[in-house]
Amino acid sequence: MLIELAILSGSATYWLMSRQKHVQTSGKRKQKSAVSSTKKLLKDVKSALLGDERQKQQSLIRGDENADLQKMDRLLNYNWLIAAGTLGAVLLSPLNLVWAVLARVGILYLSFPLFLFAWKNTQAGYVINVFTVDSILVVGMLLTGQLTFAVSMSVLASLKYKLIVHTEDNLKKQLINVFVGHPVWLLKEGVEIQVDFESVQAGDIVIVNAGEIIPVDGVIQSGLASIVQHLLTGESQPAEKGPGEQVFAATLLLSGRIAIDVQTAGNETVAAQIGEVLNKTQHYKDSLMLRGQKIANQLAPVTFGIGGFTWATLGATPALSVLWAGFGLNMIALGPLTVLSYLQILSRHGVLIKDGRVLETLRKVDTIVFDKTGTLTLEQPTVGQIHSLGDYDDETVLRYAAVAEYRQPHPIAKAILAKAEAAELKVPEPDEAGYEVGYGIKVNIDEHTIRVGSARFMQREDIVLPNSIAEIQARAQEYSFSLIYVSVDQELAGILEMQPSIRPEAKQVVEILKQRGIGLYIISGDHEQPTRNMAESLGIDHYFAETLPENKADLVKQLSDEGKFVCFIGDGINDAIALKSAQVSISLKGASTAATDTAQIIFMDGTLNQIKSLFELADEFESTMHTNLLTSIVPGVIGIGGVYFLRFGIAASMTTYYIGSLIGLGNSLWPLIKHQEIEQDGGQVLAMD
């Protein structure tokens, strides 16, 4: 059995893509506003089925990697000619035995993909599966002379095979495609030359202009640009970048012109690595077969048994009508399509799902464990208390620290400059010739030498640290604060406390999760006091302090052994073992390490903002699957009941089956329609309200 509208959608969208290319070439056709809404819907359906959302933005050129798929396409398209000839033979079969034989041979040939799928499912342990039922149905119609129905079944089987092949191939590539054959402009001895993408190597200088896709990972050597990183990070706003800042392949240069010092190209780029992960992750591919395949194959013996009983009691035609009723069998297509719809929504907005089965398991989560550093806190700290010494006041100490850290890119410098800006301090530019970068920075300004850095830096510079600061140092150690020392000439002027910055969204996330009845824990390598303070400030009841990285997995396992269903949220790399130990794992590390990240789910923008909608979409997914099951079973019950009580024939059973299929497919693709308005608004679908 198969889903009529799924097939129609697959073929219609395939036709739309072909027509779109023709329109772009000829330039003679115009869109009509009256059908714009319908076209948008078809585009969304196409994106879900074929996963081309990323391809539209990247405009990439595919190479030899699709040779096998194109060969399969040619074979299946050739089958249309065979089908036309077979249909003609069916119509002529009453006139001559030769036509009858040719018709049956053609039907068997067209049904070969169906028999192949039946065999593969049998090898997988499902002796009687949905494709077995379909195969028996074709053979049964041949034996009973129902050739018109048989050829229709065979044609649709070919279409079904094509849809599945395209879906699997394109879904694996829906997030990222590798740049193959893409022209690149290189700067060679002051001259820009165009070369093939394959020839680009690390160390080359690539020129990218506004409106072009950045083809490599690298560092901006010169120029300023506004870059759309939505593809990799999910950020809706363009990022302003300049010299010294990193850029990634597959992101769009919105405005400006930059020269990029190439670090990695081709299969070594972050974008390509993410795509490779998806292509090689067996779990991700298996997610397509999820519950839909299991449910359909589990119900196939029921349909087969009822069909056999009907054959024995009512005859061959009623038995074939029962098989056409397809008791729950269209879940074979509804399940993967539903998974695909939700994965597509998530991927568009910066949530990378490495294992599609987590859409199910998320609903079981009753415990979430947060790694403290980098998960509940930001990379950039906050300037806390300022301890001024001698004749200096807090404002002067902060001003001198800001002068020294002027234009420095590291997080501590940004924190100090942000504090100075909040205090509305005027920060003059220092004498750059006076910089000495080591354990700290030394600058000259107003005929004074300013040093800012660690205690070790001060001691190296022969700055005396008075005994009076011992209490400050002890408090900093207890609360895991970093201390930044500021000296003027040879005198210590003050100390800045650098405190962890709690993520602005963390408290709201905690409240949302507690409303769902989820138990929350913090795991940290920090001391007891700062860990407890953070737990109390966020309203988290449980925490583990002074935990070594290698022991985090043991704590996760301990919670699992207590009967809890654990989700671990960490940084993706340092917490690799803990992430692997949890039933569900989420990483905030972002795009730059997605290829090596062990988490099942990656928030590409590096924030917790998507948690609310992630869980809501998991609930929605479960509801959609439940409705799909009803649309699959109820028409089957009606069809089988109709055979016994209303004398349904094959045509009536087919009609009942396809009505349920239409409803089920609409339900599977409804998420794309429902989220379409939010996407058009340009908002972050998965961000918290």
XYZ file of C-alpha atoms in Angstrom:
689
model
C 0.000 0.000 0.000
C 1.047 3.603 -0.388
C -0.254 7.089 0.133
C -1.784 8.629 -2.959
C -1.281 12.235 -2.017
C 2.286 11.563 -0.937
C 2.965 10.261 -4.383
C 1.112 13.125 -6.006
C 3.005 15.611 -3.832
C 6.326 13.984 -4.662
C 5.684 13.956 -8.399
C 4.041 17.391 -8.395
C 6.924 19.014 -6.576
C 9.415 17.236 -8.803
C 7.493 18.639 -11.795
C 7.469 22.100 -10.190
C 11.247 22.060 -9.867
C 11.621 21.053 -13.500
C 9.181 23.722 -14.608
C 10.901 26.306 -12.429
C 14.200 25.638 -14.160
C 12.476 25.950 -17.543
C 10.878 29.233 -16.520
C 14.200 30.626 -15.332
C 15.766 29.665 -18.665
C 13.081 30.966 -20.986
C 12.013 33.941 -18.895
C 8.607 33.867 -20.629
C 6.347 32.825 -17.792
C 5.084 34.971 -14.941
C 3.748 34.057 -11.525
C 0.172 34.926 -10.746
C -0.638 36.462 -7.386
C -3.822 34.390 -7.136
C -1.794 31.200 -6.751
C 1.093 32.590 -4.694
C -0.234 31.128 -1.455
C -0.690 27.696 -3.021
C 2.791 27.843 -4.516
C 4.247 28.727 -1.122
C 2.563 25.686 0.367
C 3.855 23.459 -2.409
C 7.329 24.887 -1.844
C 7.108 23.977 1.838
C 5.948 20.475 0.960
C 8.818 20.169 -1.504
C 11.269 21.399 1.126
C 10.039 18.795 3.560
C 10.081 15.935 1.106
C 13.257 16.841 -0.730
C 15.067 18.870 1.924
C 16.041 21.684 -0.440
C 15.690 24.626 1.987
C 19.451 24.923 2.319
C 20.040 24.354 -1.381
C 17.876 27.348 -2.248
C 20.039 29.682 -0.184
C 23.368 28.183 -1.151
C 22.671 27.715 -4.886
C 25.208 24.922 -4.913
C 26.151 22.838 -7.903
C 26.049 19.095 -7.324
C 28.675 16.829 -8.785
C 29.279 13.113 -9.168
C 27.817 12.334 -5.733
C 24.349 12.248 -7.317
C 25.285 9.984 -10.205
C 23.628 6.939 -8.662
C 20.482 8.892 -7.855
C 20.307 10.266 -11.399
C 20.733 6.765 -12.761
C 17.849 5.599 -10.597
C 15.780 8.554 -11.808
C 16.399 7.593 -15.421
C 15.375 4.017 -14.676
C 12.176 5.054 -12.937
C 11.322 7.551 -15.656
C 11.876 4.798 -18.197
C 9.336 2.781 -16.242
C 6.697 5.300 -17.233
C 7.152 4.208 -20.836
C 6.907 0.587 -19.755
C 3.773 1.437 -17.768
C 2.161 3.106 -20.774
C 2.916 0.067 -22.907
C 1.677 -2.265 -20.178
C -1.571 -0.335 -19.857
C -2.055 -0.643 -23.605
C -1.409 -4.368 -23.364
C -3.965 -4.636 -20.547
C -6.595 -2.912 -22.678
C -5.827 -5.241 -25.597
C -5.505 -8.414 -23.500
C -9.123 -9.537 -24.118
C -8.352 -9.674 -27.845
C -5.241 -11.833 -27.849
C -3.333 -14.139 -25.492
C -0.052 -12.478 -26.458
C -1.272 -9.131 -25.123
C -2.388 -10.806 -21.894
C 1.068 -12.353 -21.416
C 2.823 -9.069 -22.210
C 0.554 -7.247 -19.765
C 1.437 -9.658 -16.967
C 5.167 -9.486 -17.742
C 5.019 -5.686 -17.705
C 3.190 -5.661 -14.374
C 5.762 -7.994 -12.812
C 8.587 -5.841 -14.140
C 7.027 -2.655 -12.751
C 6.443 -4.358 -9.407
C 10.090 -5.315 -8.988
C 10.867 -2.419 -6.558
C 7.929 -3.598 -4.458
C 9.273 -7.153 -4.330
C 12.724 -5.767 -3.506
C 11.432 -3.799 -0.518
C 9.478 -6.843 0.656
C 12.661 -8.939 0.563
C 14.705 -6.299 2.407
C 12.111 -6.039 5.164
C 12.015 -9.814 5.434
C 15.785 -9.813 5.871
C 15.336 -7.211 8.630
C 13.148 -9.618 10.624
C 9.658 -8.725 9.390
C 8.629 -11.894 7.530
C 5.181 -10.478 6.829
C 5.556 -6.758 6.259
C 3.720 -3.975 4.481
C 5.564 -4.656 1.234
C 4.776 -8.358 1.506
C 1.083 -7.485 1.643
C 1.517 -5.212 -1.382
C 3.355 -7.948 -3.277
C 0.651 -10.499 -2.507
C -1.945 -7.970 -3.609
C -0.250 -7.538 -7.003
C 0.118 -11.286 -7.523
C -3.467 -11.854 -6.387
C -4.811 -9.331 -8.866
C -2.779 -10.982 -11.614
C -4.180 -14.400 -10.764
C -7.757 -13.121 -10.617
C -7.473 -11.119 -13.812
C -7.713 -7.688 -12.183
C -5.088 -6.368 -14.572
C -6.168 -2.716 -14.592
C -5.882 -2.511 -10.821
C -2.621 -4.450 -10.960
C -0.943 -2.098 -13.424
C -2.105 0.880 -11.351
C -0.606 -0.745 -8.283
C 2.669 -1.364 -10.094
C 2.944 2.202 -11.376
C 2.297 3.569 -7.922
C 4.886 1.150 -6.533
C 7.495 2.679 -8.839
C 6.473 6.146 -7.724
C 6.680 5.077 -4.104
C 10.168 3.695 -4.605
C 11.238 6.962 -6.244
C 9.794 9.021 -3.394
C 11.585 6.957 -0.756
C 14.919 7.097 -2.592
C 14.666 10.870 -3.036
C 13.564 11.396 0.552
C 16.449 9.411 2.024
C 19.024 10.985 -0.266
C 17.887 14.576 0.177
C 17.144 14.378 3.889
C 20.730 13.416 4.592
C 21.805 16.487 2.668
C 19.056 18.885 3.778
C 21.224 20.878 6.169
C 24.517 21.198 4.347
C 25.873 20.426 0.890
C 29.536 20.338 -0.001
C 30.717 22.963 -2.497
C 31.548 21.059 -5.631
C 32.492 22.841 -8.829
C 31.783 26.252 -7.283
C 33.915 29.048 -8.830
C 36.084 30.999 -6.389
C 38.029 34.268 -6.752
C 41.607 34.066 -5.461
C 43.984 36.960 -4.848
C 47.343 36.074 -6.440
C 50.142 38.653 -6.427
C 47.650 41.492 -6.271
C 45.493 40.127 -9.103
C 42.093 38.450 -8.691
C 41.748 35.239 -10.673
C 38.850 32.791 -10.915
C 39.620 29.170 -10.097
C 37.681 25.975 -9.458
C 36.696 25.418 -5.863
C 38.587 22.127 -5.747
C 41.911 23.936 -6.240
C 41.546 26.176 -3.156
C 44.022 25.320 -0.387
C 44.732 26.484 3.135
C 46.746 29.694 3.056
C 45.110 31.055 -0.098
C 43.384 34.442 -0.052
C 39.770 34.246 -1.261
C 37.807 37.351 -2.278
C 34.060 37.359 -1.554
C 31.658 40.103 -2.610
C 28.166 41.072 -1.455
C 25.502 38.534 -2.346
C 27.943 35.622 -2.610
C 28.170 32.497 -0.484
C 31.391 32.228 1.516
C 33.025 29.037 0.174
C 35.660 28.383 2.875
C 36.367 28.543 6.587
C 38.894 31.235 7.391
C 39.823 34.534 8.992
C 39.057 37.930 7.472
C 42.323 39.506 6.331
C 40.809 42.785 5.176
C 37.422 44.387 4.680
C 34.188 44.701 6.624
C 31.031 42.700 5.986
C 27.550 41.873 7.182
C 27.191 38.095 7.169
C 24.050 35.962 7.444
C 25.006 32.946 9.565
C 21.492 31.562 9.930
C 22.443 28.404 8.091
C 24.959 27.333 10.712
C 23.941 29.152 13.893
C 20.241 29.877 13.589
C 20.874 33.562 14.312
C 18.213 35.644 12.595
C 20.256 38.867 12.618
C 23.311 39.375 10.361
C 26.691 39.493 12.103
C 29.031 42.411 11.498
C 32.587 41.138 11.024
C 35.967 42.643 10.281
C 39.696 41.805 10.150
C 40.791 39.013 12.469
C 37.317 37.509 12.856
C 36.398 34.033 11.690
C 33.912 33.211 8.946
C 32.450 29.879 7.893
C 31.609 28.240 4.602
C 27.945 28.152 3.531
C 27.183 31.542 5.107
C 25.956 34.468 3.009
C 27.846 37.748 2.591
C 24.974 40.221 2.763
C 26.959 43.411 2.241
C 30.584 44.475 1.988
C 33.657 42.891 0.449
C 36.236 40.805 2.297
C 39.506 38.997 1.713
C 39.630 35.690 3.595
C 42.762 33.858 4.689
C 41.700 30.257 4.035
C 42.000 27.850 6.961
C 39.987 24.926 5.605
C 38.230 24.223 2.315
C 36.150 21.479 0.736
C 35.378 18.465 2.883
C 37.300 19.908 5.836
C 35.036 22.945 6.365
C 32.650 23.054 9.298
C 29.694 22.991 6.927
C 30.955 19.948 5.053
C 31.758 18.129 8.288
C 28.225 18.635 9.545
C 26.882 17.227 6.299
C 29.259 14.293 6.534
C 28.105 13.558 10.073
C 24.502 13.407 8.891
C 25.385 11.227 5.922
C 27.275 8.736 8.080
C 25.080 8.685 11.168
C 23.115 5.449 10.983
C 20.803 6.564 13.776
C 19.790 9.593 11.753
C 18.940 7.439 8.772
C 17.114 4.931 10.968
C 14.934 7.719 12.314
C 13.178 7.816 8.943
C 11.834 4.354 9.632
C 10.888 5.249 13.225
C 7.467 4.228 14.506
C 5.780 4.435 11.123
C 7.762 1.496 9.760
C 7.381 -0.474 12.984
C 3.649 0.139 13.292
C 3.004 -0.665 9.644
C 5.039 -3.868 9.777
C 3.422 -4.927 13.060
C -0.047 -4.456 11.575
C 0.827 -6.171 8.290
C 0.296 -9.712 9.718
C -3.148 -8.617 10.954
C -4.130 -7.464 7.470
C -2.614 -10.603 5.967
C -4.479 -12.835 8.411
C -7.841 -11.157 7.809
C -7.210 -11.343 4.070
C -6.453 -15.053 4.302
C -9.581 -15.703 6.343
C -11.639 -13.712 3.846
C -10.163 -15.688 0.948
C -11.241 -18.923 2.644
C -14.743 -17.725 3.506
C -15.787 -15.202 0.863
C -13.454 -15.761 -2.063
C -10.560 -14.116 -3.871
C -12.018 -10.722 -4.808
C -13.262 -9.888 -1.270
C -9.845 -10.983 0.044
C -8.110 -8.580 -2.322
C -10.534 -5.881 -1.193
C -9.461 -6.528 2.405
C -5.803 -6.195 1.444
C -6.616 -2.921 -0.331
C -8.246 -1.627 2.860
C -4.728 -1.467 4.277
C -5.386 -1.804 8.010
C -2.812 0.675 9.382
C -0.404 0.098 6.526
C -0.093 3.680 5.304
C 1.924 4.458 8.451
C 4.879 3.268 6.373
C 4.810 6.667 4.660
C 3.090 8.827 7.281
C 5.727 8.105 9.932
C 8.797 9.194 7.939
C 6.965 12.195 6.484
C 5.992 13.369 9.962
C 9.547 12.996 11.234
C 10.803 14.829 8.179
C 8.378 17.724 8.674
C 9.540 18.352 12.226
C 13.225 17.888 11.458
C 12.841 20.401 8.643
C 11.236 22.976 10.954
C 13.981 22.493 13.531
C 16.846 22.585 11.049
C 15.644 25.824 9.475
C 15.988 27.567 12.780
C 19.326 26.395 14.041
C 18.539 23.162 15.877
C 20.600 20.297 14.512
C 19.074 16.885 15.236
C 21.652 14.141 14.831
C 19.263 11.353 15.847
C 15.636 11.809 14.788
C 14.429 9.378 17.443
C 14.885 11.998 20.133
C 11.607 13.517 18.946
C 10.027 10.583 20.763
C 12.335 10.319 23.749
C 12.142 14.019 24.645
C 8.623 13.469 25.970
C 9.966 10.908 28.441
C 12.505 13.289 29.986
C 11.786 13.900 33.667
C 15.256 15.052 34.734
C 17.612 17.600 33.181
C 21.221 17.975 34.269
C 22.954 21.244 33.379
C 26.695 21.578 33.198
C 27.325 24.898 34.939
C 30.209 26.499 33.089
C 29.413 27.411 29.512
C 25.849 26.133 29.755
C 24.241 28.240 32.457
C 26.961 30.883 32.206
C 28.253 32.998 29.344
C 31.809 32.934 28.064
C 32.131 36.625 28.884
C 32.287 37.252 32.656
C 30.941 40.258 34.540
C 32.961 42.789 36.506
C 31.779 42.451 40.085
C 33.195 44.346 43.023
C 36.054 46.792 42.432
C 38.601 46.990 45.253
C 40.460 50.311 45.013
C 43.668 50.741 47.010
C 45.666 53.724 48.256
C 44.640 57.091 46.838
C 42.738 55.621 43.904
C 38.953 55.344 43.676
C 36.844 52.681 41.907
C 36.191 54.862 38.867
C 39.881 55.546 38.302
C 40.797 51.872 38.653
C 38.097 50.887 36.161
C 39.140 53.632 33.741
C 42.787 52.551 33.735
C 41.771 48.903 33.259
C 39.559 49.880 30.319
C 42.389 51.894 28.745
C 44.699 48.882 28.913
C 42.080 46.514 27.474
C 41.071 48.916 24.687
C 40.255 46.933 21.511
C 41.368 43.639 23.027
C 39.243 40.731 21.728
C 39.229 38.353 24.722
C 36.167 37.955 27.037
C 37.747 39.642 30.090
C 38.585 42.742 28.052
C 35.040 42.880 26.713
C 33.660 42.604 30.253
C 35.850 45.463 31.510
C 34.979 47.679 28.552
C 31.276 46.920 28.988
C 31.501 47.930 32.651
C 33.272 51.171 31.717
C 30.651 51.926 29.083
C 27.857 51.310 31.585
C 29.571 53.741 33.972
C 29.795 56.270 31.098
C 33.559 56.549 31.448
C 35.551 58.158 28.665
C 38.224 55.695 27.599
C 41.087 57.288 25.612
C 43.164 55.247 23.213
C 46.509 54.236 24.758
C 49.950 54.381 23.216
C 49.996 51.138 21.256
C 53.801 51.118 21.248
C 53.635 50.348 24.947
C 51.818 47.031 24.664
C 53.431 43.946 26.175
C 51.169 40.922 26.040
C 51.992 38.053 28.356
C 50.228 37.358 31.626
C 48.844 40.858 31.262
C 49.069 44.106 29.333
C 51.275 47.151 29.857
C 50.367 50.472 28.232
C 51.526 54.052 28.506
C 49.086 56.934 28.939
C 49.274 60.412 30.516
C 52.949 59.772 31.285
C 51.955 56.807 33.457
C 52.624 53.122 32.922
C 49.476 51.058 33.442
C 49.680 47.327 34.006
C 46.606 45.072 33.996
C 46.780 41.326 34.487
C 47.210 38.443 36.892
C 49.047 38.334 40.215
C 51.887 36.499 38.486
C 52.169 39.314 35.948
C 52.378 41.885 38.748
C 55.093 39.940 40.516
C 57.041 39.603 37.289
C 56.815 43.373 36.845
C 58.071 43.870 40.440
C 54.757 45.292 41.662
C 54.424 44.703 45.389
C 51.172 43.000 46.447
C 50.255 44.203 49.952
C 49.174 41.759 52.656
C 45.864 43.605 52.934
C 44.573 41.916 49.790
C 44.818 38.403 51.283
C 41.175 38.502 52.350
C 40.117 39.520 48.829
C 42.111 36.632 47.376
C 40.620 34.136 49.841
C 37.074 35.252 49.012
C 37.787 34.996 45.293
C 39.051 31.440 45.701
C 35.996 30.450 47.750
C 33.546 31.826 45.195
C 35.630 30.897 42.120
C 36.081 34.509 41.038
C 38.988 35.586 38.854
C 40.981 38.612 39.993
C 42.389 41.235 37.622
C 45.074 43.457 39.145
C 45.587 47.083 38.055
C 48.763 49.032 38.802
C 49.831 52.614 38.063
C 53.566 52.917 37.617
C 54.997 50.739 40.416
C 51.984 50.883 42.752
C 49.006 48.514 42.922
C 45.934 50.696 42.351
C 43.133 48.158 42.659
C 41.636 44.756 41.913
C 38.644 43.826 39.771
C 36.529 40.760 40.572
C 35.509 38.852 37.444
C 32.339 36.919 38.190
C 30.570 34.349 35.992
C 27.725 35.817 33.939
C 24.531 33.813 34.163
C 22.835 33.474 30.802
C 20.023 36.017 30.530
C 17.597 33.323 29.421
C 18.596 30.779 32.106
C 16.042 31.739 34.761
C 13.139 31.683 32.315
C 14.291 28.310 30.993
C 14.332 26.920 34.530
C 10.807 28.200 35.178
C 9.521 26.660 31.948
C 11.072 23.280 32.707
C 9.758 23.269 36.279
C 6.269 23.954 34.939
C 6.627 20.741 32.939
C 7.425 18.889 36.167
C 11.035 18.209 35.208
C 13.601 17.794 37.984
C 16.684 19.980 37.559
C 20.307 19.448 38.588
C 23.557 21.398 38.199
C 26.922 19.675 37.810
C 30.003 21.848 38.289
C 33.707 21.567 38.900
C 33.533 24.770 40.951
C 33.583 24.983 44.723
C 30.496 24.377 46.830
C 29.647 28.021 47.537
C 29.433 29.423 43.977
C 27.598 26.329 42.761
C 25.059 26.600 45.569
C 24.650 30.329 44.954
C 23.895 29.753 41.283
C 21.435 26.954 42.045
C 19.608 29.166 44.548
C 19.537 32.176 42.223
C 18.011 30.105 39.426
C 15.647 28.125 41.629
C 17.325 24.757 41.035
C 16.996 22.422 44.009
C 19.804 19.950 43.339
C 23.477 20.392 42.488
C 26.793 18.536 42.457
C 29.873 20.690 43.152
C 33.606 20.008 42.724
C 32.889 17.313 40.138
C 35.701 16.266 37.823
C 34.804 15.930 34.119
C 35.377 12.179 34.189
C 32.921 11.811 37.098
C 30.026 13.633 35.444
C 29.013 10.515 33.530
C 28.890 8.532 36.792
C 26.418 11.026 38.251
C 24.269 10.851 35.121
C 24.305 7.056 35.326
C 23.418 7.248 39.019
C 20.316 9.294 38.226
C 19.378 6.868 35.445
C 19.753 3.915 37.815
C 17.289 5.643 40.138
C 14.673 5.369 37.403
C 14.993 8.886 36.027
C 14.963 9.636 32.302
C 17.896 12.020 32.007
C 18.689 14.782 29.542
C 22.191 16.235 29.887
C 22.918 19.726 28.572
C 26.615 20.523 28.226
C 29.272 22.045 26.026
C 29.501 19.129 23.616
C 33.207 18.366 23.821
C 34.436 18.462 27.412
C 31.271 16.679 28.510
C 31.414 14.029 25.795
C 31.169 11.034 28.148
C 28.304 12.528 30.153
C 26.464 13.446 26.963
C 26.837 9.895 25.723
C 25.619 8.444 29.029
C 22.331 10.370 29.100
C 19.180 9.159 27.363
C 18.913 12.563 25.658
C 21.803 14.977 25.153
C 21.874 18.629 24.120
C 24.935 20.721 23.329
C 25.316 24.489 23.228
C 28.721 24.364 21.597
C 27.332 25.573 18.287
C 28.321 25.056 14.676
C 32.094 25.129 15.026
C 32.264 21.713 16.715
C 29.060 20.117 15.443
C 30.951 17.446 13.528
C 32.746 16.128 16.614
C 29.991 16.860 19.108
C 28.591 13.725 20.739
C 25.222 15.295 21.578
C 22.053 14.187 19.821
C 20.757 17.768 19.651
C 22.843 20.880 19.014
C 21.614 24.430 19.513
C 23.553 26.132 16.763
C 23.188 29.640 18.184
C 24.821 28.579 21.456
C 21.907 29.638 23.713
C 19.161 27.940 25.702
C 16.402 29.864 23.948
C 15.170 26.913 21.920
C 14.390 24.596 24.847
C 10.761 25.624 25.244
C 9.825 25.117 21.617
C 11.945 21.979 21.340
C 9.833 20.271 23.998
C 6.622 21.755 22.590
C 7.469 20.441 19.128
C 8.169 17.019 20.637
C 4.685 17.067 22.198
C 3.228 18.211 18.895
C 5.077 15.450 17.067
C 3.596 12.814 19.365
C 0.097 14.208 18.842
C 0.585 14.201 15.078
C 1.770 10.595 15.120
C -1.254 9.579 17.202
C -3.605 11.246 14.715
C -1.758 9.558 11.859
C -2.353 6.190 13.475
C -6.070 6.924 13.668
C -6.200 8.018 10.015
C -4.449 4.768 9.140
C -6.495 2.364 11.257
C -10.020 3.809 11.072
C -10.316 3.704 7.240
C -8.945 0.159 7.362
C -11.614 -0.872 9.854
C -14.272 0.773 7.684
C -12.919 -0.913 4.560
C -12.730 -4.377 6.117
C -16.126 -3.954 7.729
C -17.492 -2.815 4.385
C -16.261 -5.994 2.713
C -18.152 -8.141 5.219
C -21.306 -6.104 5.733
C -21.672 -3.752 2.741
C -20.197 -5.947 0.008
C -17.336 -3.580 -0.731
C -15.405 -4.386 -3.856
C -11.836 -3.432 -4.734
C -12.853 0.040 -5.964
C -14.720 0.854 -2.740
C -11.824 -0.402 -0.586
C -9.357 1.659 -2.602
C -11.514 4.759 -2.197
C -11.752 4.299 1.564
C -8.027 3.696 1.813
C -7.106 6.783 -0.191
C -9.483 9.043 1.734
C -7.683 8.043 4.929
C -4.362 8.508 3.173
C -5.277 12.020 2.064
C -6.250 12.976 5.597
C -3.117 11.374 7.045
C -0.776 13.086 4.628
C -2.410 16.436 5.266
C -1.924 15.857 8.977
C 1.744 14.927 8.471
C 2.476 18.093 6.507
C 0.301 20.371 8.631
C 3.266 21.435 10.844
C 4.899 23.053 7.802
C 1.726 24.998 7.087
C 1.205 25.973 10.715
C 4.730 27.305 11.122
C 4.723 28.998 7.721
C 3.343 32.309 9.040
C 6.020 32.571 11.728
C 8.715 31.858 9.144
C 7.363 34.581 6.858
C 7.532 37.040 9.745
C 11.286 36.344 9.882
C 11.160 35.489 13.554
C 13.030 32.870 15.482
C 10.479 30.092 15.511
C 12.201 28.202 18.245
C 12.978 31.117 20.504
C 11.185 31.531 23.779
C 8.267 33.912 23.919
